[in-house]
């Protein structure tokens, strides 16, 4: 590997500086795994992912509405990650549970901040009914910094968001950013959507700002499978 490539990778993994007030610095590496179940195997795949994801440092979400994947697993890797030549093959009993998957390394906040925003840790039993919106974004050329600033901004007045994290691409999928937004209930989610639609009807708000900076994005509603 040449020196320029090594420098490029080093810059990618280096902790990112927070771009908005109160946004935690992205000091840690996470692995994002999205997968589609083999027909008839969705329940079995979900059970496998629950048991194979590292306890205490991962989040497993199941698709309800949106993108094509059935499950997404976000695993905390610490401040750095390595890939071994031998790989990490699944158990023989799990090989036929999925027909497609994708893997992306991202950087994000320290695990304590991630867990708090996602309602994990000591609060997990109280937040089992949470609703999650998993979104990916690819910036318009020249608009990556404004898009990051927008996504890093805290909730506006009246927003019913319970927690949110911003993860930035290091290696893998063709998007720049992934956000996970948590709501305490479907009612809170619906209230926030109604407020957003009302603001958009006035010709202003985040709907229009996003379309200034993002050339592509997806939004997927999900519920938590584990922990």
Coordinates of N, CA, C and O in Angstrom, one line a residue, residues 77-222:
X77 N -16.7 -0.8 17.9 CA -15.4 -1.5 17.8 C -14.3 -0.9 18.6 O -13.2 -1.4 18.6
X78 N -14.6 0.2 19.3 CA -13.6 0.9 20.1 C -13.0 2.0 19.2 O -13.7 2.5 18.3
X79 N -11.8 2.4 19.5 CA -11.2 3.6 18.8 C -10.5 3.2 17.5 O -10.0 4.1 16.8
X80 N -10.4 1.9 17.3 CA -9.9 1.4 16.0 C -10.4 0.1 15.7 O -10.9 -0.6 16.5
X81 N -10.3 -0.3 14.4 CA -10.8 -1.7 14.0 C -9.8 -2.2 13.0 O -9.1 -1.5 12.3
X82 N -9.7 -3.6 13.0 CA -8.8 -4.3 12.1 C -9.6 -5.3 11.3 O -10.6 -5.8 11.8
X83 N -9.1 -5.7 10.2 CA -9.7 -6.7 9.4 C -8.7 -7.8 9.2 O -7.6 -7.6 8.7
X84 N -9.0 -9.0 9.6 CA -8.1 -10.2 9.5 C -8.3 -10.9 8.1 O -9.4 -11.0 7.6
X85 N -7.2 -11.4 7.6 CA -7.3 -12.2 6.3 C -8.2 -13.4 6.4 O -8.9 -13.7 5.4
X86 N -8.3 -14.0 7.6 CA -9.1 -15.1 7.7 C -10.6 -14.8 7.7 O -11.5 -15.6 7.5
X87 N -10.9 -13.5 7.9 CA -12.3 -13.1 7.9 C -13.1 -13.5 9.2 O -12.5 -14.1 10.1
X88 N -14.4 -13.3 9.1 CA -15.2 -13.7 10.2 C -16.4 -14.5 9.7 O -17.5 -14.0 9.6
X89 N -16.2 -15.7 9.2 CA -17.3 -16.5 8.6 C -18.4 -16.8 9.6 O -18.1 -17.1 10.8
X90 N -19.6 -16.8 9.1 CA -20.7 -17.1 10.0 C -20.7 -18.6 10.3 O -20.1 -19.4 9.6
X91 N -21.4 -19.0 11.4 CA -21.6 -20.4 11.7 C -22.3 -21.1 10.5 O -23.1 -20.5 9.9
X92 N -21.9 -22.4 10.3 CA -22.6 -23.1 9.2 C -24.1 -23.0 9.2 O -24.8 -22.9 8.2
X93 N -24.7 -23.0 10.4 CA -26.1 -23.0 10.5 C -26.7 -21.7 10.1 O -28.0 -21.6 9.9
X94 N -25.9 -20.6 10.0 CA -26.4 -19.3 9.7 C -26.1 -18.9 8.3 O -26.7 -17.8 7.8
X95 N -25.4 -19.6 7.5 CA -25.0 -19.2 6.2 C -26.1 -19.0 5.2 O -26.0 -18.1 4.4
X96 N -27.2 -19.7 5.4 CA -28.3 -19.6 4.4 C -29.4 -18.8 4.9 O -30.5 -18.8 4.3
X97 N -29.2 -18.1 6.0 CA -30.3 -17.3 6.6 C -30.4 -15.9 5.9 O -31.5 -15.3 5.9
X98 N -29.4 -15.5 5.2 CA -29.4 -14.2 4.5 C -29.1 -14.3 3.0 O -28.2 -15.1 2.6
X99 N -29.8 -13.5 2.2 CA -29.5 -13.6 0.8 C -28.7 -12.4 0.3 O -28.2 -12.4 -0.8
X100 N -28.5 -11.4 1.2 CA -27.7 -10.2 0.8 C -27.3 -9.5 2.0 O -28.0 -9.5 3.1
X101 N -26.1 -8.9 2.0 CA -25.7 -8.1 3.1 C -24.7 -7.0 2.7 O -24.1 -7.1 1.6
X102 N -24.5 -6.0 3.5 CA -23.5 -4.9 3.2 C -22.9 -4.5 4.5 O -23.5 -4.6 5.6
X103 N -21.6 -4.2 4.4 CA -20.8 -3.8 5.6 C -20.1 -2.5 5.4 O -19.5 -2.3 4.4
X104 N -20.2 -1.6 6.4 CA -19.6 -0.3 6.3 C -19.0 0.1 7.7 O -19.6 -0.1 8.7
X105 N -17.8 0.6 7.7 CA -17.1 1.1 8.9 C -17.4 2.6 8.9 O -17.3 3.3 7.9
X106 N -17.8 3.1 10.1 CA -18.1 4.5 10.3 C -17.4 5.0 11.6 O -17.0 4.2 12.4
X107 N -17.3 6.3 11.7 CA -16.9 6.8 13.0 C -18.1 7.5 13.7 O -19.0 8.0 13.0
X108 N -18.1 7.5 15.0 CA -19.2 8.0 15.8 C -18.8 8.4 17.2 O -17.6 8.3 17.5
X109 N -19.7 8.8 18.0 CA -19.4 9.2 19.4 C -18.9 8.0 20.2 O -19.0 6.8 19.8
X110 N -18.4 8.3 21.4 CA -18.0 7.3 22.3 C -19.2 6.4 22.7 O -20.4 6.9 22.6
X111 N -19.0 5.2 23.0 CA -20.1 4.2 23.3 C -21.1 4.8 24.3 O -22.3 4.6 24.2
X112 N -20.6 5.4 25.4 CA -21.5 5.9 26.4 C -22.5 6.9 25.8 O -23.7 6.9 26.2
X113 N -22.1 7.8 24.9 CA -22.9 8.8 24.3 C -23.9 8.1 23.4 O -25.1 8.4 23.3
X114 N -23.4 7.1 22.6 CA -24.3 6.3 21.7 C -25.4 5.6 22.5 O -26.5 5.7 22.1
X115 N -25.0 4.9 23.5 CA -25.9 4.1 24.3 C -27.0 5.0 24.9 O -28.2 4.6 25.0
X116 N -26.6 6.1 25.4 CA -27.5 7.0 26.1 C -28.6 7.5 25.0 O -29.8 7.5 25.3
X117 N -28.1 7.9 23.9 CA -29.0 8.4 22.8 C -30.0 7.4 22.3 O -31.1 7.6 22.0
X118 N -29.5 6.1 22.3 CA -30.3 5.0 21.7 C -31.1 4.3 22.8 O -31.8 3.4 22.5
X119 N -31.1 4.8 24.1 CA -31.9 4.2 25.1 C -31.4 2.8 25.5 O -32.2 2.0 25.9
X120 N -30.1 2.6 25.5 CA -29.5 1.3 25.9 C -29.0 1.3 27.3 O -29.3 2.2 28.1
X121 N -28.2 0.3 27.7 CA -27.6 0.3 29.0 C -28.7 0.1 30.1 O -29.6 -0.7 29.9
X122 N -28.6 0.8 31.1 CA -29.5 0.7 32.3 C -30.9 1.0 31.9 O -31.9 0.7 32.6
X123 N -31.1 1.8 30.8 CA -32.4 2.2 30.4 C -33.1 1.3 29.4 O -34.2 1.6 29.0
X124 N -32.4 0.2 29.0 CA -32.9 -0.6 27.9 C -34.3 -1.2 28.2 O -35.2 -1.2 27.3
X125 N -34.6 -1.6 29.4 CA -35.9 -2.2 29.7 C -37.0 -1.2 29.7 O -38.1 -1.5 29.4
X126 N -36.6 0.1 29.9 CA -37.7 1.2 29.9 C -37.9 1.7 28.5 O -38.9 2.5 28.2
X127 N -37.0 1.4 27.5 CA -37.1 2.0 26.2 C -37.4 0.9 25.1 O -37.2 1.1 23.9
X128 N -37.9 -0.2 25.6 CA -38.1 -1.3 24.6 C -39.1 -1.0 23.5 O -39.1 -1.5 22.4
X129 N -40.0 0.0 23.8 CA -41.0 0.4 22.8 C -40.6 1.5 21.9 O -41.4 2.1 21.2
X130 N -39.3 1.8 21.9 CA -38.8 2.9 21.1 C -38.9 2.7 19.6 O -38.9 1.6 19.2
X131 N -39.1 3.8 18.9 CA -39.1 3.8 17.4 C -37.8 4.4 16.9 O -37.4 5.5 17.4
X132 N -37.2 3.8 15.9 CA -36.0 4.3 15.4 C -36.1 4.7 13.9 O -36.8 3.9 13.1
X133 N -35.5 5.8 13.5 CA -35.5 6.1 12.1 C -34.0 6.1 11.6 O -33.2 6.8 12.2
X134 N -33.7 5.1 10.7 CA -32.3 5.0 10.2 C -32.2 5.6 8.9 O -33.0 5.3 7.9
X135 N -31.4 6.6 8.7 CA -31.3 7.4 7.5 C -29.9 7.4 7.0 O -28.9 7.5 7.7
X136 N -29.7 7.3 5.7 CA -28.4 7.5 5.0 C -28.4 8.7 4.1 O -29.5 9.0 3.5
X137 N -27.3 9.3 3.9 CA -27.2 10.6 3.1 C -25.9 10.6 2.3 O -24.9 10.2 2.8
X138 N -26.1 11.0 1.0 CA -24.9 11.3 0.2 C -25.0 12.7 -0.2 O -26.0 13.2 -0.8
X139 N -24.0 13.5 0.1 CA -24.0 14.9 -0.2 C -23.8 15.3 -1.7 O -23.2 14.6 -2.4
X140 N -24.4 16.4 -2.0 CA -24.1 17.0 -3.3 C -22.7 17.4 -3.3 O -22.2 17.9 -2.3
X141 N -21.9 17.2 -4.4 CA -20.5 17.7 -4.5 C -20.4 19.1 -4.0 O -21.1 20.0 -4.4
X142 N -19.5 19.3 -3.0 CA -19.2 20.6 -2.5 C -20.1 21.0 -1.3 O -20.0 22.0 -0.7
X143 N -21.0 20.1 -1.0 CA -22.0 20.4 0.1 C -21.9 19.5 1.3 O -22.7 19.4 2.2
X144 N -20.8 18.7 1.4 CA -20.6 17.8 2.5 C -20.6 18.5 3.9 O -21.2 18.0 4.8
X145 N -19.8 19.5 4.0 CA -19.7 20.2 5.2 C -21.1 20.8 5.7 O -21.5 20.7 6.8
X146 N -21.8 21.5 4.8 CA -23.1 22.0 5.2 C -24.1 20.9 5.5 O -24.9 21.1 6.5
X147 N -24.0 19.8 4.8 CA -24.9 18.7 5.2 C -24.6 18.1 6.6 O -25.5 17.9 7.4
X148 N -23.3 18.0 6.9 CA -22.9 17.5 8.2 C -23.3 18.5 9.3 O -23.8 18.0 10.3
X149 N -23.2 19.8 9.0 CA -23.6 20.8 10.0 C -25.1 20.6 10.3 O -25.6 20.7 11.4
X150 N -25.9 20.4 9.2 CA -27.3 20.3 9.3 C -27.7 19.1 10.1 O -28.5 19.1 11.1
X151 N -27.0 17.9 9.8 CA -27.4 16.7 10.5 C -26.9 16.7 12.0 O -27.4 15.9 12.8
X152 N -25.9 17.5 12.3 CA -25.3 17.6 13.6 C -26.1 18.5 14.5 O -25.9 18.5 15.8
X153 N -27.0 19.3 13.9 CA -27.7 20.3 14.8 C -28.7 19.6 15.7 O -29.2 18.6 15.4
X154 N -28.8 20.2 16.9 CA -29.7 19.6 17.9 C -31.2 19.8 17.5 O -31.5 20.5 16.5
X155 N -32.1 19.1 18.2 CA -33.5 19.2 17.8 C -34.1 20.6 18.0 O -33.7 21.3 18.9
X156 N -35.0 21.0 17.1 CA -35.7 22.3 17.2 C -36.7 22.3 18.3 O -37.0 21.2 18.9
X157 N -37.2 23.5 18.6 CA -38.2 23.6 19.7 C -39.4 22.8 19.3 O -39.9 22.9 18.1
X158 N -39.9 22.0 20.2 CA -41.1 21.2 19.9 C -40.8 19.8 19.3 O -41.7 19.0 19.2
X159 N -39.6 19.6 19.0 CA -39.2 18.3 18.5 C -39.3 17.2 19.5 O -39.0 17.4 20.7
X160 N -39.9 16.0 19.1 CA -40.2 15.0 20.1 C -39.1 13.9 20.1 O -39.3 12.8 20.7
X161 N -37.9 14.2 19.5 CA -36.8 13.2 19.4 C -36.3 12.9 20.8 O -36.1 13.8 21.6
X162 N -36.1 11.6 21.1 CA -35.6 11.2 22.4 C -34.0 11.1 22.4 O -33.4 11.2 23.4
X163 N -33.5 10.9 21.2 CA -32.0 10.8 21.1 C -31.6 10.6 19.6 O -32.4 10.1 18.8
X164 N -30.4 11.0 19.3 CA -30.0 10.8 17.9 C -28.4 10.7 17.9 O -27.7 11.3 18.7
X165 N -27.9 10.0 16.9 CA -26.5 9.9 16.7 C -26.2 10.1 15.2 O -27.0 9.7 14.3
X166 N -25.0 10.7 14.9 CA -24.5 10.8 13.6 C -23.3 10.0 13.4 O -22.3 10.1 14.2
X167 N -23.3 9.1 12.4 CA -22.1 8.3 12.0 C -21.6 8.7 10.6 O -22.5 8.9 9.7
X168 N -20.3 8.8 10.5 CA -19.8 9.2 9.2 C -19.0 8.0 8.6 O -18.2 7.3 9.2
X169 N -19.1 7.9 7.3 CA -18.5 6.8 6.5 C -17.0 6.8 6.6 O -16.4 7.9 6.5
X170 N -16.4 5.7 6.8 CA -15.0 5.5 6.7 C -14.6 4.6 5.5 O -13.9 5.0 4.6
X171 N -15.2 3.4 5.5 CA -15.0 2.5 4.4 C -16.3 1.6 4.1 O -16.9 1.2 5.1
X172 N -16.7 1.5 2.9 CA -17.8 0.6 2.6 C -18.9 1.2 1.7 O -18.6 1.5 0.5
X173 N -20.1 1.4 2.2 CA -21.2 1.8 1.4 C -21.0 3.2 0.7 O -20.2 4.0 1.1
X174 N -21.9 3.5 -0.3 CA -21.7 4.7 -1.1 C -22.4 5.9 -0.5 O -22.8 6.8 -1.3
X175 N -22.6 6.0 0.8 CA -23.1 7.2 1.4 C -22.1 7.8 2.3 O -21.1 7.2 2.7
X176 N -22.4 9.1 2.7 CA -21.4 9.8 3.5 C -21.8 9.8 5.0 O -20.9 9.7 5.8
X177 N -23.1 9.8 5.3 CA -23.5 9.9 6.7 C -24.7 8.9 6.9 O -25.5 8.6 6.0
X178 N -24.7 8.4 8.2 CA -25.9 7.6 8.6 C -26.3 8.2 10.0 O -25.5 8.4 10.9
X179 N -27.6 8.5 10.1 CA -28.1 9.0 11.4 C -29.2 7.9 11.9 O -29.8 7.3 11.1
X180 N -29.2 7.8 13.2 CA -30.2 7.0 13.9 C -30.9 7.9 14.9 O -30.3 8.5 15.8
X181 N -32.2 8.1 14.7 CA -33.0 9.0 15.5 C -34.0 8.1 16.3 O -34.7 7.3 15.7
X182 N -34.1 8.3 17.6 CA -34.9 7.5 18.4 C -36.1 8.4 19.0 O -35.9 9.5 19.4
X183 N -37.3 7.7 19.0 CA -38.5 8.3 19.6 C -39.0 7.3 20.7 O -38.9 6.1 20.5
X184 N -39.5 7.9 21.7 CA -40.0 7.0 22.8 C -41.2 6.2 22.5 O -41.4 5.1 23.1
X185 N -41.9 6.6 21.5 CA -43.1 5.8 21.1 C -43.5 6.2 19.7 O -43.1 7.2 19.1
X186 N -44.5 5.4 19.1 CA -45.0 5.7 17.8 C -45.8 7.0 17.9 O -45.8 7.7 16.9
X187 N -46.4 7.3 19.0 CA -47.1 8.6 19.2 C -46.2 9.8 19.0 O -46.5 10.7 18.4
X188 N -45.0 9.7 19.7 CA -44.1 10.8 19.6 C -43.6 10.9 18.2 O -43.4 12.0 17.7
X189 N -43.3 9.8 17.5 CA -42.9 9.8 16.1 C -43.9 10.5 15.2 O -43.6 11.4 14.4
X190 N -45.2 10.1 15.4 CA -46.3 10.7 14.6 C -46.4 12.2 14.9 O -46.6 13.0 13.9
X191 N -46.3 12.6 16.1 CA -46.4 14.0 16.4 C -45.3 14.8 15.7 O -45.5 15.9 15.2
X192 N -44.1 14.3 15.7 CA -42.9 15.0 15.1 C -43.2 15.1 13.6 O -42.9 16.1 13.0
X193 N -43.7 14.0 13.0 CA -44.0 14.0 11.5 C -45.0 15.0 11.2 O -44.9 15.7 10.2
X194 N -46.1 15.1 12.0 CA -47.1 16.1 11.8 C -46.6 17.5 11.9 O -46.9 18.4 11.0
X195 N -45.7 17.8 12.8 CA -45.1 19.1 13.0 C -44.2 19.4 11.8 O -44.2 20.6 11.3
X196 N -43.5 18.4 11.3 CA -42.6 18.6 10.1 C -43.4 18.9 8.9 O -43.0 19.8 8.1
X197 N -44.5 18.2 8.7 CA -45.3 18.4 7.5 C -45.9 19.8 7.5 O -46.0 20.5 6.5
X198 N -46.4 20.2 8.7 CA -46.9 21.6 8.8 C -45.9 22.6 8.5 O -46.2 23.6 7.9
X199 N -44.7 22.4 8.9 CA -43.6 23.4 8.7 C -43.3 23.4 7.2 O -43.1 24.5 6.6
X200 N -43.2 22.2 6.6 CA -42.9 22.1 5.1 C -44.0 22.8 4.3 O -43.7 23.4 3.3
X201 N -45.3 22.7 4.7 CA -46.4 23.3 4.0 C -46.2 24.9 4.0 O -46.8 25.5 3.1
X202 N -45.5 25.4 4.9 CA -45.2 26.9 4.9 C -44.1 27.3 4.0 O -43.8 28.4 3.8
X203 N -43.4 26.3 3.4 CA -42.3 26.5 2.4 C -41.0 26.7 3.1 O -40.1 27.3 2.5
X204 N -40.8 26.2 4.3 CA -39.6 26.3 5.0 C -39.3 25.1 5.8 O -40.1 24.2 5.9
X205 N -38.2 25.1 6.5 CA -37.9 23.9 7.4 C -36.9 23.0 6.8 O -36.3 23.1 5.7
X206 N -36.7 21.9 7.6 CA -35.6 20.9 7.2 C -35.8 20.2 5.9 O -34.9 19.8 5.3
X207 N -37.1 20.0 5.5 CA -37.3 19.3 4.2 C -36.6 20.0 3.1 O -36.0 19.4 2.2
X208 N -36.8 21.3 3.1 CA -36.1 22.1 2.0 C -34.6 22.3 2.2 O -33.9 22.2 1.2
X209 N -34.2 22.4 3.4 CA -32.7 22.5 3.7 C -32.0 21.3 3.3 O -30.9 21.3 2.6
X210 N -32.6 20.1 3.5 CA -32.0 18.8 3.2 C -31.8 18.8 1.7 O -30.7 18.3 1.2
X211 N -32.7 19.3 0.9 CA -32.6 19.2 -0.5 C -31.7 20.2 -1.2 O -31.4 20.1 -2.4
X212 N -31.1 21.0 -0.3 CA -30.0 21.9 -0.8 C -28.7 21.2 -0.8 O -27.8 21.5 -1.5
X213 N -28.6 20.2 0.1 CA -27.3 19.6 0.4 C -27.1 18.1 0.1 O -26.0 17.7 -0.1
X214 N -28.2 17.4 0.1 CA -28.2 16.0 -0.2 C -28.7 15.6 -1.5 O -29.8 16.0 -1.9
X215 N -27.9 14.8 -2.3 CA -28.3 14.4 -3.6 C -29.0 13.1 -3.5 O -29.7 12.6 -4.5
X216 N -28.9 12.4 -2.4 CA -29.5 11.1 -2.2 C -29.7 10.9 -0.7 O -28.9 11.2 0.1
X217 N -30.8 10.3 -0.3 CA -31.0 9.9 1.1 C -32.1 8.8 1.2 O -33.0 8.7 0.3
X218 N -32.0 8.0 2.2 CA -33.1 7.0 2.5 C -33.5 7.2 4.0 O -32.7 7.5 4.9
X219 N -34.7 6.8 4.3 CA -35.2 6.8 5.7 C -35.9 5.5 5.9 O -36.8 5.1 5.1
X220 N -35.6 4.8 7.0 CA -36.2 3.5 7.3 C -36.7 3.5 8.8 O -35.9 3.8 9.7
X221 N -38.0 3.2 9.0 CA -38.5 3.0 10.3 C -38.1 1.6 10.8 O -38.2 0.7 10.1
X222 N -37.7 1.5 12.1 CA -37.3 0.3 12.6 C -37.7 0.2 14.1 O -37.9 1.2 14.8

